Short mmCIF file of C-alpha atoms in Angstrom, two decimals:
data_model
loop_
_atom_site.label_atom_id
_atom_site.label_comp_id
_atom_site.label_asym_id
_atom_site.label_seq_id
_atom_site.Cartn_x
_atom_site.Cartn_y
_atom_site.Cartn_z
CA UNK A 1 152.20 163.76 102.68
CA UNK A 2 150.65 165.27 99.57
CA UNK A 3 150.89 169.03 99.06
CA UNK A 4 149.14 171.39 96.69
CA UNK A 5 147.78 174.90 96.63
CA UNK A 6 144.60 176.93 96.53
CA UNK A 7 143.97 178.35 93.07
CA UNK A 8 142.66 181.80 92.13
CA UNK A 9 139.07 180.47 92.25
CA UNK A 10 139.60 179.42 95.89
CA UNK A 11 139.65 175.71 95.02
CA UNK A 12 142.01 173.42 96.93
CA UNK A 13 144.12 171.56 94.37
CA UNK A 14 146.73 168.81 94.49
CA UNK A 15 148.97 167.22 91.87
CA UNK A 16 148.06 163.70 90.79
CA UNK A 17 149.96 161.37 88.49
CA UNK A 18 148.11 158.90 86.27
CA UNK A 19 149.88 155.89 84.80
CA UNK A 20 149.96 155.43 81.05
CA UNK A 21 148.95 151.79 80.43
CA UNK A 22 151.62 149.37 79.12
CA UNK A 23 154.39 151.82 80.03
CA UNK A 24 156.18 152.91 83.18
CA UNK A 25 155.33 156.54 82.44
CA UNK A 26 153.15 158.84 84.52
CA UNK A 27 151.26 161.90 83.32
CA UNK A 28 150.84 164.77 85.82
CA UNK A 29 147.51 166.53 86.34
CA UNK A 30 146.23 169.11 88.78
CA UNK A 31 143.07 167.93 90.53
CA UNK A 32 140.52 169.95 92.48
CA UNK A 33 139.64 168.42 95.85
CA UNK A 34 135.87 167.90 95.95
CA UNK A 35 134.75 166.55 99.34
CA UNK A 36 131.18 166.43 98.02
CA UNK A 37 132.16 163.88 95.37
CA UNK A 38 131.43 160.45 96.85
CA UNK A 39 133.84 158.70 94.47
CA UNK A 40 137.59 158.33 94.13
CA UNK A 41 138.36 160.37 91.06
CA UNK A 42 136.80 162.22 88.12
CA UNK A 43 138.76 162.70 84.89
CA UNK A 44 138.02 164.45 81.61
CA UNK A 45 136.96 162.14 78.79
CA UNK A 46 139.77 163.47 76.57
CA UNK A 47 142.39 162.54 79.20
CA UNK A 48 140.98 159.04 79.70
CA UNK A 49 141.05 158.38 75.96
CA UNK A 50 144.45 160.03 75.40
CA UNK A 51 146.01 157.95 78.19
CA UNK A 52 144.64 154.75 76.64
CA UNK A 53 142.07 153.73 79.24
CA UNK A 54 138.71 152.25 78.29
CA UNK A 55 135.35 153.63 79.35
CA UNK A 56 133.73 150.49 80.72
CA UNK A 57 130.25 151.47 81.82
CA UNK A 58 128.29 154.27 83.43
CA UNK A 59 127.38 155.51 86.90
CA UNK A 60 124.42 157.73 87.72
CA UNK A 61 124.78 160.31 90.47
CA UNK A 62 123.00 163.38 91.77
CA UNK A 63 125.06 166.52 91.15
CA UNK A 64 125.00 169.88 92.95
CA UNK A 65 121.80 171.14 91.33
CA UNK A 66 119.95 168.00 92.55
CA UNK A 67 119.68 166.59 89.03
CA UNK A 68 120.67 163.04 88.13
CA UNK A 69 123.55 162.84 85.69
CA UNK A 70 125.14 159.85 83.98
CA UNK A 71 128.93 159.63 83.89
CA UNK A 72 131.16 157.17 82.10
CA UNK A 73 133.27 154.89 84.29
CA UNK A 74 136.86 153.80 83.86
CA UNK A 75 139.51 152.18 86.03
CA UNK A 76 142.88 153.89 86.16
CA UNK A 77 146.25 153.45 87.85
CA UNK A 78 147.59 156.41 89.79
CA UNK A 79 150.53 157.26 91.99
CA UNK A 80 148.98 158.27 95.32
CA UNK A 81 151.18 159.49 98.16
CA UNK A 82 154.15 157.76 96.54
CA UNK A 83 152.46 154.37 96.06
CA UNK A 84 150.71 152.86 93.03
CA UNK A 85 146.95 152.51 93.40
CA UNK A 86 144.20 151.31 91.04
CA UNK A 87 140.95 153.27 91.39
CA UNK A 88 137.63 153.69 89.61
CA UNK A 89 137.21 157.04 87.89
CA UNK A 90 134.11 158.84 86.69
CA UNK A 91 134.48 160.32 83.21
CA UNK A 92 133.40 163.95 82.84
CA UNK A 93 133.59 166.41 80.00
CA UNK A 94 136.20 168.69 81.52
CA UNK A 95 137.00 168.29 85.22
CA UNK A 96 139.78 166.56 87.14
CA UNK A 97 138.52 166.01 90.68
CA UNK A 98 139.74 164.03 93.68
CA UNK A 99 136.74 162.75 95.63
CA UNK A 100 136.11 161.83 99.25
CA UNK A 101 136.88 158.12 98.85
CA UNK A 102 140.43 158.83 97.72
CA UNK A 103 140.83 161.22 100.67
CA UNK A 104 139.75 158.54 103.17
CA UNK A 105 142.41 158.06 105.84
CA UNK A 106 143.92 161.52 105.35
CA UNK A 107 143.75 164.79 107.26
CA UNK A 108 143.10 167.73 104.89
CA UNK A 109 144.18 171.30 105.62
CA UNK A 110 144.01 174.28 103.29
CA UNK A 111 144.96 177.94 103.69
CA UNK A 112 142.03 179.38 101.75
CA UNK A 113 143.75 182.23 99.93
CA UNK A 114 145.04 182.13 96.35
CA UNK A 115 148.40 180.37 96.52
CA UNK A 116 147.64 179.01 100.00
CA UNK A 117 149.12 175.67 100.97
CA UNK A 118 147.00 172.50 100.81
CA UNK A 119 148.20 169.41 102.69
CA UNK A 120 146.98 165.84 102.98
CA UNK A 121 148.58 163.93 105.83
CA UNK A 122 147.97 160.23 106.38
CA UNK A 123 146.09 159.59 109.60
CA UNK A 124 147.84 157.34 112.15
#
């Protein structure tokens, strides 16, 4: 089970740990759950570079205002529900988001008040 909380902007958030390449260290981040993001993960460019990952291409996607936007692409190692997992990540200017593909196989609940509990439980 993964637990988080609803922030003051009514966004469901969860903690996520990203591996620092060539070390056994993990760096914690707080990620907003974005069920409209049809990808695994979105990370800020500064975090990707600081952690030592390479930006290895681009992906084009349609964002909320129906405009096409190009994002950098990287591949990162994370700790997800206690297990290591390698996932593709879109590179943004400032947002850390968990997308629908990373949520696949989980049941999401959120008490939608500031400080409310967010839970992700693995489906049987």
